[in-house]
GROMACS .gro file of C-alpha atoms in nm:
model
  492
    1LEU     CA    1  -1.768   3.389  -4.824
    2LEU     CA    2  -2.025   3.181  -5.041
    3LEU     CA    3  -2.272   3.296  -5.266
    4MET     CA    4  -2.531   3.046  -5.400
    5ALA     CA    5  -2.707   3.165  -5.688
    6PRO     CA    6  -3.101   3.135  -5.746
    7THR     CA    7  -3.285   2.839  -6.009
    8ALA     CA    8  -3.275   2.886  -6.402
    9SER     CA    9  -3.650   3.008  -6.356
   10ALA     CA   10  -3.570   3.280  -6.111
   11TRP     CA   11  -3.238   3.398  -6.348
   12ALA     CA   12  -3.507   3.468  -6.602
   13THR     CA   13  -3.667   3.660  -6.370
   14HIS     CA   14  -3.337   3.828  -6.284
   15VAL     CA   15  -3.247   3.921  -6.630
   16GLU     CA   16  -3.608   4.078  -6.712
   17LEU     CA   17  -3.579   4.301  -6.432
   18ALA     CA   18  -3.212   4.363  -6.516
   19HIS     CA   19  -3.352   4.539  -6.867
   20GLU     CA   20  -3.625   4.753  -6.664
   21ALA     CA   21  -3.504   5.103  -6.681
   22LEU     CA   22  -3.349   5.207  -6.281
   23PRO     CA   23  -3.570   5.487  -6.067
   24GLN     CA   24  -3.244   5.688  -6.027
   25PRO     CA   25  -2.864   5.633  -6.134
   26LEU     CA   26  -2.636   5.532  -5.903
   27GLN     CA   27  -2.504   5.723  -5.643
   28ASP     CA   28  -2.142   5.862  -5.569
   29ALA     CA   29  -2.028   5.712  -5.255
   30GLY     CA   30  -1.725   5.934  -5.246
   31PRO     CA   31  -1.343   5.861  -5.163
   32LEU     CA   32  -1.386   5.481  -5.060
   33TRP     CA   33  -1.125   5.231  -4.926
   34LEU     CA   34  -1.009   4.887  -5.037
   35GLU     CA   35  -0.825   4.646  -4.931
   36ALA     CA   36  -0.588   4.375  -5.129
   37LEU     CA   37  -0.652   4.031  -4.962
   38PRO     CA   38  -0.299   3.827  -4.966
   39ASP     CA   39  -0.394   3.525  -5.101
   40SER     CA   40  -0.372   3.501  -5.515
   41ILE     CA   41  -0.671   3.348  -5.568
   42VAL     CA   42  -0.803   3.065  -5.836
   43LEU     CA   43  -1.138   3.026  -6.018
   44LEU     CA   44  -1.231   2.669  -6.082
   45ARG     CA   45  -1.481   2.554  -6.283
   46LEU     CA   46  -1.674   2.285  -6.084
   47ASN     CA   47  -1.803   1.988  -6.339
   48ARG     CA   48  -1.895   1.715  -6.061
   49GLY     CA   49  -2.017   1.948  -5.768
   50VAL     CA   50  -1.791   2.072  -5.469
   51PRO     CA   51  -1.498   1.956  -5.438
   52GLU     CA   52  -1.363   1.876  -5.058
   53CYS     CA   53  -1.070   2.147  -5.086
   54VAL     CA   54  -1.385   2.423  -5.161
   55ARG     CA   55  -1.548   2.278  -4.918
   56ALA     CA   56  -1.240   2.282  -4.596
   57ALA     CA   57  -1.166   2.641  -4.719
   58ALA     CA   58  -1.518   2.753  -4.647
   59ARG     CA   59  -1.562   2.545  -4.298
   60SER     CA   60  -1.165   2.731  -4.207
   61GLY     CA   61  -1.318   3.099  -4.342
   62GLU     CA   62  -1.098   3.122  -4.632
   63PHE     CA   63  -1.186   3.319  -4.883
   64CYS     CA   64  -1.406   3.132  -5.096
   65THR     CA   65  -1.738   3.157  -5.308
   66VAL     CA   66  -1.934   2.951  -5.502
   67VAL     CA   67  -2.196   3.063  -5.775
   68GLN     CA   68  -2.457   2.833  -5.967
   69GLU     CA   69  -2.560   2.956  -6.290
   70PRO     CA   70  -2.828   2.805  -6.497
   71GLY     CA   71  -2.570   2.490  -6.717
   72ALA     CA   72  -2.252   2.591  -6.481
   73ALA     CA   73  -2.087   2.631  -6.110
   74THR     CA   74  -1.782   2.789  -6.041
   75ALA     CA   75  -1.594   2.853  -5.743
   76TRP     CA   76  -1.334   3.135  -5.600
   77VAL     CA   77  -1.120   3.014  -5.410
   78PRO     CA   78  -0.702   3.064  -5.258
   79ARG     CA   79  -0.470   2.884  -5.501
   80ARG     CA   80  -0.261   2.753  -5.192
   81VAL     CA   81  -0.563   2.517  -5.051
   82LEU     CA   82  -0.564   2.328  -5.387
   83SER     CA   83  -0.431   1.981  -5.455
   84LYS     CA   84  -0.200   1.929  -5.777
   85THR     CA   85  -0.359   2.040  -6.121
   86SER     CA   86  -0.405   1.619  -6.204
   87ASP     CA   87  -0.572   1.506  -5.882
   88LEU     CA   88  -0.792   1.802  -5.877
   89VAL     CA   89  -0.935   1.714  -6.251
   90ARG     CA   90  -0.918   1.331  -6.109
   91ASN     CA   91  -1.059   1.295  -5.831
   92ASP     CA   92  -1.329   1.630  -5.784
   93GLY     CA   93  -1.388   1.692  -6.153
   94ALA     CA   94  -1.259   2.072  -6.078
   95GLU     CA   95  -1.005   2.273  -6.338
   96GLU     CA   96  -0.901   2.638  -6.350
   97VAL     CA   97  -1.130   2.850  -6.590
   98GLU     CA   98  -0.837   3.049  -6.695
   99PRO     CA   99  -0.522   2.803  -6.628
  100GLY     CA  100  -0.215   2.998  -6.481
  101THR     CA  101  -0.410   3.365  -6.381
  102SER     CA  102  -0.426   3.419  -6.028
  103TRP     CA  103  -0.642   3.691  -5.927
  104CYS     CA  104  -0.613   3.944  -5.639
  105ALA     CA  105  -0.960   4.023  -5.382
  106LEU     CA  106  -1.013   4.365  -5.359
  107ARG     CA  107  -1.249   4.404  -5.048
  108VAL     CA  108  -1.457   4.745  -5.057
  109GLY     CA  109  -1.471   4.943  -4.678
  110SER     CA  110  -1.801   4.735  -4.484
  111PRO     CA  111  -2.118   4.729  -4.532
  112ALA     CA  112  -2.156   4.962  -4.280
  113GLN     CA  113  -1.948   5.238  -4.474
  114THR     CA  114  -2.032   5.146  -4.809
  115LEU     CA  115  -2.340   5.247  -5.029
  116PRO     CA  116  -2.485   4.951  -5.224
  117GLY     CA  117  -2.390   4.961  -5.552
  118ALA     CA  118  -2.042   5.098  -5.511
  119ALA     CA  119  -1.840   4.890  -5.602
  120GLY     CA  120  -2.017   4.906  -5.952
  121ASN     CA  121  -1.853   5.253  -5.966
  122LEU     CA  122  -1.532   5.120  -5.905
  123CYS     CA  123  -1.547   4.855  -6.139
  124GLY     CA  124  -1.616   5.123  -6.418
  125ILE     CA  125  -1.289   5.278  -6.308
  126LEU     CA  126  -1.115   4.984  -6.418
  127ALA     CA  127  -1.281   4.914  -6.740
  128GLN     CA  128  -1.184   5.273  -6.795
  129ALA     CA  129  -0.828   5.192  -6.733
  130SER     CA  130  -0.844   4.872  -6.975
  131VAL     CA  131  -0.855   4.627  -6.626
  132LYS     CA  132  -1.057   4.344  -6.655
  133ALA     CA  133  -1.194   4.274  -6.330
  134ARG     CA  134  -1.489   4.091  -6.183
  135LEU     CA  135  -1.734   4.141  -5.918
  136LEU     CA  136  -1.885   3.960  -5.608
  137SER     CA  137  -2.159   4.069  -5.384
  138ALA     CA  138  -2.365   3.912  -5.106
  139PHE     CA  139  -2.479   3.963  -4.769
  140GLY     CA  140  -2.389   4.391  -4.796
  141ALA     CA  141  -1.979   4.265  -4.878
  142GLU     CA  142  -1.866   4.403  -5.228
  143VAL     CA  143  -1.568   4.221  -5.327
  144ILE     CA  144  -1.334   4.344  -5.704
  145LEU     CA  145  -1.139   4.032  -5.848
  146VAL     CA  146  -0.848   4.192  -6.075
  147PRO     CA  147  -0.586   3.951  -6.196
  148GLU     CA  148  -0.253   3.979  -6.015
  149THR     CA  149  -0.071   4.108  -6.325
  150SER     CA  150  -0.277   4.396  -6.381
  151LEU     CA  151  -0.310   4.525  -5.985
  152PRO     CA  152  -0.092   4.797  -6.001
  153ALA     CA  153  -0.344   4.915  -6.293
  154ALA     CA  154  -0.539   4.872  -6.141
  155ALA     CA  155  -0.433   5.020  -5.817
  156ALA     CA  156  -0.332   5.343  -6.031
  157ALA     CA  157  -0.658   5.398  -6.157
  158LEU     CA  158  -0.850   5.401  -5.829
  159LEU     CA  159  -0.567   5.592  -5.679
  160SER     CA  160  -0.641   5.857  -5.986
  161GLN     CA  161  -1.002   5.884  -5.885
  162GLY     CA  162  -0.981   6.008  -5.492
  163HIS     CA  163  -0.991   5.632  -5.353
  164GLY     CA  164  -0.710   5.502  -5.084
  165ILE     CA  165  -0.594   5.111  -5.138
  166ARG     CA  166  -0.371   4.848  -4.924
  167PRO     CA  167  -0.172   4.714  -4.804
  168VAL     CA  168   0.109   4.888  -5.040
  169LEU     CA  169   0.367   4.585  -5.081
  170ARG     CA  170   0.057   4.395  -5.220
  171VAL     CA  171  -0.059   4.600  -5.472
  172SER     CA  172   0.283   4.781  -5.627
  173LYS     CA  173   0.524   4.635  -5.815
  174PRO     CA  174   0.841   4.458  -5.608
  175VAL     CA  175   1.076   4.561  -5.857
  176PRO     CA  176   1.219   4.892  -5.815
  177TRP     CA  177   1.209   4.853  -5.423
  178GLU     CA  178   1.422   4.531  -5.461
  179ALA     CA  179   1.684   4.704  -5.600
  180ALA     CA  180   1.732   4.927  -5.330
  181LYS     CA  181   1.945   4.592  -5.191
  182THR     CA  182   2.146   4.663  -5.458
  183PRO     CA  183   2.222   5.022  -5.550
  184ALA     CA  184   2.365   5.020  -5.949
  185SER     CA  185   2.457   5.427  -5.900
  186ASP     CA  186   2.695   5.579  -6.071
  187PRO     CA  187   2.935   5.676  -5.835
  188ALA     CA  188   3.098   5.934  -5.974
  189LEU     CA  189   2.739   6.119  -5.998
  190ALA     CA  190   2.653   6.001  -5.678
  191LYS     CA  191   2.943   6.222  -5.498
  192ARG     CA  192   2.817   6.537  -5.732
  193LEU     CA  193   2.460   6.482  -5.559
  194ALA     CA  194   2.621   6.442  -5.196
  195GLY     CA  195   2.582   6.717  -4.937
  196VAL     CA  196   2.359   6.941  -4.788
  197TRP     CA  197   2.080   7.084  -5.000
  198SER     CA  198   1.815   7.392  -4.929
  199LEU     CA  199   1.502   7.418  -5.145
  200VAL     CA  200   1.455   7.754  -5.281
  201GLN     CA  201   1.186   7.686  -5.543
  202ARG     CA  202   0.927   7.510  -5.658
  203GLU     CA  203   0.701   7.522  -5.959
  204GLU     CA  204   0.368   7.234  -5.981
  205PRO     CA  205   0.293   7.296  -6.281
  206LEU     CA  206   0.548   7.420  -6.446
  207GLY     CA  207   0.527   7.860  -6.436
  208THR     CA  208   0.318   7.816  -6.141
  209ILE     CA  209   0.553   7.852  -5.772
  210VAL     CA  210   0.430   7.743  -5.497
  211GLU     CA  211   0.710   7.739  -5.241
  212GLU     CA  212   0.999   7.997  -5.232
  213TYR     CA  213   1.231   8.065  -4.988
  214THR     CA  214   1.486   8.311  -4.989
  215GLU     CA  215   1.666   8.290  -4.634
  216GLY     CA  216   1.755   7.949  -4.664
  217ASP     CA  217   1.457   7.826  -4.429
  218GLY     CA  218   1.316   7.608  -4.629
  219PRO     CA  219   1.311   7.201  -4.615
  220LEU     CA  220   1.672   7.091  -4.663
  221ARG     CA  221   1.824   6.721  -4.824
  222MET     CA  222   2.135   6.593  -4.664
  223GLN     CA  223   2.293   6.322  -4.935
  224VAL     CA  224   2.599   6.127  -4.883
  225SER     CA  225   2.755   5.956  -5.161
  226SER     CA  226   2.619   5.587  -5.071
  227GLY     CA  227   2.307   5.715  -5.173
  228LEU     CA  228   2.150   5.714  -4.836
  229PHE     CA  229   1.936   6.074  -4.802
  230VAL     CA  230   1.714   6.269  -4.562
  231GLU     CA  231   1.506   6.523  -4.675
  232LEU     CA  232   1.353   6.763  -4.408
  233ARG     CA  233   1.036   6.903  -4.431
  234ILE     CA  234   0.947   7.004  -4.104
  235PRO     CA  235   0.664   7.348  -4.038
  236GLU     CA  236   0.770   7.609  -3.753
  237HIS     CA  237   0.478   7.576  -3.621
  238GLU     CA  238   0.246   7.282  -3.548
  239GLY     CA  239   0.057   7.084  -3.816
  240GLU     CA  240   0.073   6.734  -3.870
  241GLU     CA  241  -0.056   6.763  -4.255
  242ALA     CA  242   0.240   6.948  -4.312
  243GLU     CA  243   0.499   6.673  -4.192
  244ALA     CA  244   0.597   6.599  -4.518
  245SER     CA  245   0.992   6.440  -4.426
  246PHE     CA  246   1.130   6.154  -4.583
  247GLY     CA  247   1.435   5.955  -4.636
  248GLY     CA  248   1.600   5.613  -4.791
  249ARG     CA  249   1.817   5.581  -5.078
  250CYS     CA  250   1.912   5.762  -5.420
  251GLN     CA  251   1.988   5.577  -5.714
  252THR     CA  252   2.166   5.812  -5.968
  253VAL     CA  253   2.253   5.677  -6.314
  254ALA     CA  254   2.355   5.863  -6.634
  255ASP     CA  255   2.086   5.829  -6.907
  256ASN     CA  256   2.149   5.944  -7.315
  257GLY     CA  257   2.326   6.295  -7.175
  258HIS     CA  258   2.072   6.294  -6.872
  259VAL     CA  259   2.102   6.254  -6.497
  260ARG     CA  260   1.818   6.018  -6.368
  261CYS     CA  261   1.728   5.999  -5.983
  262THR     CA  262   1.447   5.729  -5.838
  263GLN     CA  263   1.463   5.789  -5.465
  264LEU     CA  264   1.392   5.463  -5.269
  265ARG     CA  265   1.160   5.630  -4.977
  266ALA     CA  266   1.195   5.359  -4.727
  267ILE     CA  267   1.012   5.633  -4.464
  268ASP     CA  268   0.777   5.857  -4.546
  269PHE     CA  269   0.589   6.113  -4.288
  270GLN     CA  270   0.296   6.089  -4.624
  271PRO     CA  271   0.153   5.785  -4.735
  272PRO     CA  272   0.394   5.610  -4.991
  273SER     CA  273   0.333   5.631  -5.327
  274LEU     CA  274   0.248   5.272  -5.600
  275GLU     CA  275   0.647   5.397  -5.787
  276ALA     CA  276   0.968   5.511  -5.683
  277PRO     CA  277   0.955   5.872  -5.738
  278ARG     CA  278   1.175   5.939  -6.054
  279PHE     CA  279   1.329   6.279  -6.151
  280GLN     CA  280   1.602   6.443  -6.419
  281VAL     CA  281   1.854   6.613  -6.240
  282THR     CA  282   2.105   6.910  -6.356
  283LEU     CA  283   2.369   6.927  -6.217
  284SER     CA  284   2.626   7.256  -6.140
  285ASP     CA  285   2.898   7.282  -5.808
  286ALA     CA  286   2.606   7.526  -5.601
  287SER     CA  287   2.326   7.399  -5.724
  288ILE     CA  288   2.083   7.152  -5.893
  289GLU     CA  289   1.772   7.195  -6.086
  290VAL     CA  290   1.545   6.907  -6.041
  291VAL     CA  291   1.239   6.833  -6.333
  292GLY     CA  292   0.961   6.559  -6.212
  293HIS     CA  293   0.650   6.452  -6.273
  294GLN     CA  294   0.353   6.388  -5.969
  295ALA     CA  295   0.017   6.457  -5.975
  296SER     CA  296   0.120   6.690  -6.230
  297GLU     CA  297   0.461   6.860  -6.396
  298TYR     CA  298   0.708   6.995  -6.165
  299ARG     CA  299   1.058   7.222  -6.128
  300GLU     CA  300   1.224   7.263  -5.822
  301LEU     CA  301   1.582   7.469  -5.749
  302TRP     CA  302   1.808   7.371  -5.435
  303ALA     CA  303   2.098   7.598  -5.331
  304ARG     CA  304   2.416   7.407  -5.180
  305LEU     CA  305   2.455   7.461  -4.860
  306GLY     CA  306   2.834   7.455  -4.835
  307SER     CA  307   3.111   7.102  -4.834
  308SER     CA  308   3.282   6.884  -4.581
  309ASN     CA  309   3.474   6.614  -4.601
  310ASP     CA  310   3.355   6.512  -4.276
  311VAL     CA  311   3.078   6.276  -4.298
  312VAL     CA  312   2.891   5.996  -4.090
  313ALA     CA  313   2.601   5.779  -4.266
  314LEU     CA  314   2.429   5.531  -3.991
  315GLU     CA  315   2.103   5.253  -4.090
  316LEU     CA  316   1.930   5.179  -3.803
  317GLN     CA  317   1.940   4.785  -3.770
  318SER     CA  318   1.724   4.726  -3.425
  319GLU     CA  319   1.549   4.919  -3.095
  320VAL     CA  320   1.546   4.744  -2.828
  321ASP     CA  321   1.292   4.881  -2.506
  322SER     CA  322   1.401   4.954  -2.123
  323ASP     CA  323   1.298   4.598  -2.078
  324ALA     CA  324   1.498   4.463  -2.320
  325GLN     CA  325   1.241   4.312  -2.544
  326GLU     CA  326   1.301   4.404  -2.908
  327ASP     CA  327   1.065   4.608  -3.102
  328SER     CA  328   0.782   4.397  -3.215
  329GLU     CA  329   0.759   4.624  -3.512
  330ALA     CA  330   1.050   4.688  -3.684
  331ARG     CA  331   1.106   5.104  -3.787
  332TYR     CA  332   1.378   5.214  -4.037
  333GLY     CA  333   1.610   5.462  -3.969
  334VAL     CA  334   1.875   5.670  -4.108
  335TRP     CA  335   2.132   5.912  -3.940
  336ILE     CA  336   2.339   6.196  -4.167
  337PHE     CA  337   2.630   6.378  -4.094
  338ILE     CA  338   2.757   6.629  -4.288
  339GLY     CA  339   3.003   6.912  -4.140
  340LYS     CA  340   2.825   7.086  -3.859
  341ARG     CA  341   2.481   6.944  -3.938
  342PHE     CA  342   2.277   6.649  -3.910
  343ALA     CA  343   1.940   6.461  -3.975
  344ARG     CA  344   1.764   6.215  -3.812
  345ILE     CA  345   1.478   6.054  -3.937
  346VAL     CA  346   1.348   5.713  -3.824
  347GLY     CA  347   0.949   5.512  -3.823
  348PRO     CA  348   0.811   5.239  -3.948
  349PRO     CA  349   0.913   5.124  -4.310
  350ARG     CA  350   0.693   5.150  -4.612
  351GLY     CA  351   0.454   4.913  -4.609
  352SER     CA  352   0.429   4.863  -4.228
  353GLY     CA  353   0.164   5.077  -4.029
  354LEU     CA  354  -0.092   5.250  -4.103
  355VAL     CA  355   0.078   5.550  -4.274
  356ALA     CA  356   0.317   5.379  -4.469
  357GLY     CA  357   0.107   5.086  -4.534
  358SER     CA  358  -0.169   5.260  -4.706
  359CYS     CA  359  -0.165   5.464  -5.048
  360CYS     CA  360  -0.389   5.765  -5.111
  361SER     CA  361  -0.296   6.109  -5.244
  362THR     CA  362  -0.224   6.314  -4.936
  363LEU     CA  363  -0.181   6.231  -4.522
  364SER     CA  364  -0.569   6.441  -4.502
  365HIS     CA  365  -0.714   6.240  -4.774
  366LEU     CA  366  -0.597   5.930  -4.543
  367ARG     CA  367  -0.740   6.086  -4.196
  368ARG     CA  368  -1.047   6.128  -4.418
  369LEU     CA  369  -1.096   5.731  -4.537
  370GLN     CA  370  -0.914   5.636  -4.213
  371ASP     CA  371  -0.943   5.644  -3.822
  372ALA     CA  372  -0.797   6.011  -3.778
  373SER     CA  373  -0.765   5.936  -3.421
  374GLN     CA  374  -0.538   5.632  -3.512
  375VAL     CA  375  -0.340   5.815  -3.745
  376SER     CA  376  -0.230   6.058  -3.521
  377GLN     CA  377  -0.097   5.821  -3.236
  378GLU     CA  378   0.082   5.663  -3.518
  379LEU     CA  379   0.252   5.919  -3.627
  380HIS     CA  380   0.353   6.056  -3.321
  381ASP     CA  381   0.442   5.774  -3.164
  382ARG     CA  382   0.633   5.609  -3.390
  383TYR     CA  383   0.784   5.843  -3.632
  384GLU     CA  384   1.083   6.091  -3.530
  385ALA     CA  385   1.258   6.371  -3.776
  386ILE     CA  386   1.496   6.580  -3.627
  387PHE     CA  387   1.781   6.854  -3.803
  388GLY     CA  388   2.046   6.987  -3.632
  389ALA     CA  389   2.393   7.080  -3.546
  390VAL     CA  390   2.711   6.941  -3.415
  391GLU     CA  391   2.826   7.219  -3.186
  392GLU     CA  392   3.157   7.073  -3.079
  393PRO     CA  393   3.271   6.737  -3.114
  394GLY     CA  394   3.047   6.524  -2.840
  395LEU     CA  395   2.811   6.789  -2.844
  396LEU     CA  396   2.478   6.749  -3.094
  397GLN     CA  397   2.183   7.083  -3.062
  398THR     CA  398   1.839   7.013  -3.217
  399ARG     CA  399   1.755   7.291  -3.441
  400LYS     CA  400   1.429   7.191  -3.550
  401ILE     CA  401   1.216   6.865  -3.411
  402ALA     CA  402   0.939   6.677  -3.636
  403TRP     CA  403   0.544   6.780  -3.398
  404GLN     CA  404   0.739   6.941  -3.114
  405PRO     CA  405   0.844   7.269  -3.278
  406LYS     CA  406   0.892   7.464  -2.899
  407LYS     CA  407   1.185   7.165  -2.834
  408ALA     CA  408   1.377   7.320  -3.096
  409ASP     CA  409   1.721   7.465  -3.013
  410SER     CA  410   1.788   7.195  -2.744
  411VAL     CA  411   2.036   6.915  -2.641
  412PHE     CA  412   1.975   6.594  -2.829
  413PHE     CA  413   2.336   6.452  -2.697
  414ASN     CA  414   2.588   6.563  -2.482
  415ALA     CA  415   2.917   6.303  -2.449
  416SER     CA  416   2.966   6.520  -2.101
  417ASP     CA  417   2.614   6.519  -1.972
  418ARG     CA  418   2.524   6.103  -1.923
  419SER     CA  419   2.122   6.221  -1.883
  420SER     CA  420   2.094   6.311  -2.255
  421GLY     CA  421   2.259   5.911  -2.327
  422LYS     CA  422   2.540   5.768  -2.405
  423ILE     CA  423   2.679   5.667  -2.749
  424ILE     CA  424   2.964   5.367  -2.822
  425VAL     CA  425   3.145   5.376  -3.083
  426GLY     CA  426   3.154   5.027  -3.271
  427LYS     CA  427   3.402   4.879  -3.560
  428ASP     CA  428   3.091   4.877  -3.755
  429SER     CA  429   2.818   5.001  -3.526
  430VAL     CA  430   2.720   5.302  -3.317
  431VAL     CA  431   2.515   5.195  -3.017
  432TYR     CA  432   2.281   5.480  -2.838
  433ASP     CA  433   2.129   5.445  -2.474
  434ALA     CA  434   1.866   5.681  -2.552
  435PRO     CA  435   1.759   5.886  -2.224
  436GLY     CA  436   1.444   5.649  -2.125
  437GLY     CA  437   1.593   5.327  -2.184
  438ARG     CA  438   1.574   5.277  -2.549
  439ARG     CA  439   1.874   5.104  -2.718
  440GLU     CA  440   1.966   5.184  -3.092
  441THR     CA  441   2.203   4.999  -3.282
  442TRP     CA  442   2.303   5.144  -3.617
  443LYS     CA  443   2.526   5.005  -3.914
  444ILE     CA  444   2.807   5.262  -3.991
  445VAL     CA  445   2.805   5.327  -4.410
  446GLU     CA  446   3.018   5.598  -4.421
  447TRP     CA  447   3.260   5.754  -4.140
  448THR     CA  448   3.516   5.998  -4.166
  449PHE     CA  449   3.485   6.185  -3.857
  450ASN     CA  450   3.340   6.113  -3.492
  451PRO     CA  451   3.068   6.342  -3.447
  452PHE     CA  452   3.004   6.177  -3.090
  453ALA     CA  453   3.358   6.217  -2.904
  454PRO     CA  454   3.442   6.511  -2.742
  455PRO     CA  455   3.819   6.593  -2.798
  456PRO     CA  456   4.048   6.471  -2.514
  457GLY     CA  457   4.041   6.644  -2.190
  458ARG     CA  458   3.686   6.817  -2.253
  459GLU     CA  459   3.472   6.507  -2.075
  460ASP     CA  460   3.409   6.628  -1.802
  461SER     CA  461   3.353   6.995  -1.916
  462PRO     CA  462   3.047   7.218  -1.899
  463ALA     CA  463   2.800   7.198  -2.178
  464PRO     CA  464   2.902   7.446  -2.432
  465SER     CA  465   2.679   7.763  -2.563
  466HIS     CA  466   2.493   7.802  -2.903
  467ALA     CA  467   2.816   7.977  -2.994
  468THR     CA  468   3.052   7.747  -2.863
  469SER     CA  469   3.363   7.712  -3.059
  470ILE     CA  470   3.396   7.406  -3.325
  471ALA     CA  471   3.786   7.252  -3.316
  472PRO     CA  472   3.888   7.417  -3.629
  473GLU     CA  473   3.989   7.143  -3.960
  474SER     CA  474   4.350   7.226  -3.945
  475GLU     CA  475   4.594   7.350  -3.663
  476ASP     CA  476   4.625   7.713  -3.829
  477ALA     CA  477   4.304   7.726  -3.940
  478PRO     CA  478   4.076   7.918  -3.692
  479ALA     CA  479   3.856   7.773  -3.486
  480THR     CA  480   3.467   7.890  -3.607
  481SER     CA  481   3.097   7.851  -3.401
  482VAL     CA  482   2.770   7.682  -3.587
  483ALA     CA  483   2.621   8.028  -3.594
  484GLU     CA  484   2.933   8.176  -3.733
  485GLU     CA  485   2.934   7.907  -3.968
  486GLU     CA  486   2.563   7.978  -4.094
  487GLU     CA  487   2.630   8.343  -4.109
  488GLU     CA  488   2.905   8.325  -4.369
  489GLU     CA  489   2.690   8.053  -4.614
  490GLU     CA  490   2.430   8.350  -4.619
  491GLU     CA  491   2.659   8.643  -4.727
  492ALA     CA  492   2.794   8.393  -4.962
   0.00000   0.00000   0.00000
């Protein structure tokens, strides 16, 4: 991109035109899509013509803008193309206008999708948020430059007005997500939050009930003491926008007498937020109350569904397809077993792909801003969420499955039936050869029992029915079925 401004006499004409009243106000272009370019941009003052580094950047197709104003010339170029500061000043007569300041270029849609002057409205939004911004425009293309230190604030302001921006990793603060690699949770609190939880009620804003479940049929959260969790929000009927499952790691700390949680959502069926969701929790043995803030303040009440010391937590390490080719677009996954229930979620990690790499208010909003067919294809091809039951060790049955409600209550894995796949448990990992030839390798995070291996002598037994008895936890305890366990919890 190369901009050359008119001569001084022409500038005078432009100033006169600028003082004339517009025939009509600028039209509202509606929600716009912005893309943050990856390079850090620097603003140079050119005292002796255009330096060679700027010319080279323009020839190679880099982001490059030269503006000739009366008595001065400036250039916007990627910081990485510059020579040393001393060489730049001595050899080229160029210097940074604001030494040390790096900018991010936000490209506004495309000329075919954007009304002329639409970027001016965006600059107005940024000004109200006290974010300094520069606007460049040429040949129908518009670019807004924002200091990198103000980028998260700029993105938040634009999102609040219904616009969309990507990639999320470029415009959000990295600190909370880097902390996921070294969790700083309170072990005692994290243990109390571990278990299976069912959503009973949600208010948003406070006092207005927007979700209520009295039969235990609402969203389900499974969390282990290490902080790994899966929250399943799988609708009973097909509906893309209603799929809202997510998973990752939850950090729990005590803060001035309160319990505060931060959810680092590595996978999300909805577009990611700029900030990691945070909320305050009130704990009891049978329930938790959550109070947080998203679009408005909300409150949730969750009920505990039983308890068990049988826990398995796995993180997806790699996938290899049937041709022994490692997936070029790696996915992340969490697979949790607690007692006789399991939850599994797999998908592109935050910052990867169309859905996980884009910031906007909702999935339906993303479909309006981007190619809806591409969004749908990525969701169906790359995202998985399953809630199921361990009917007996070695037999896993699905209860709910994202995108495919008709496949509920089907066999997910049967150790006695090779057509359902094969699972090998190692010292530190679990290898799952899925039907169709895909191989998944899962890292063992927590392991107190083996849900994949049938009891000795049952390897060749026929597949049990839904009410097949589950081995009791002790010799004196009677065997129970999954159906019987759930009936007991409903009566409780």
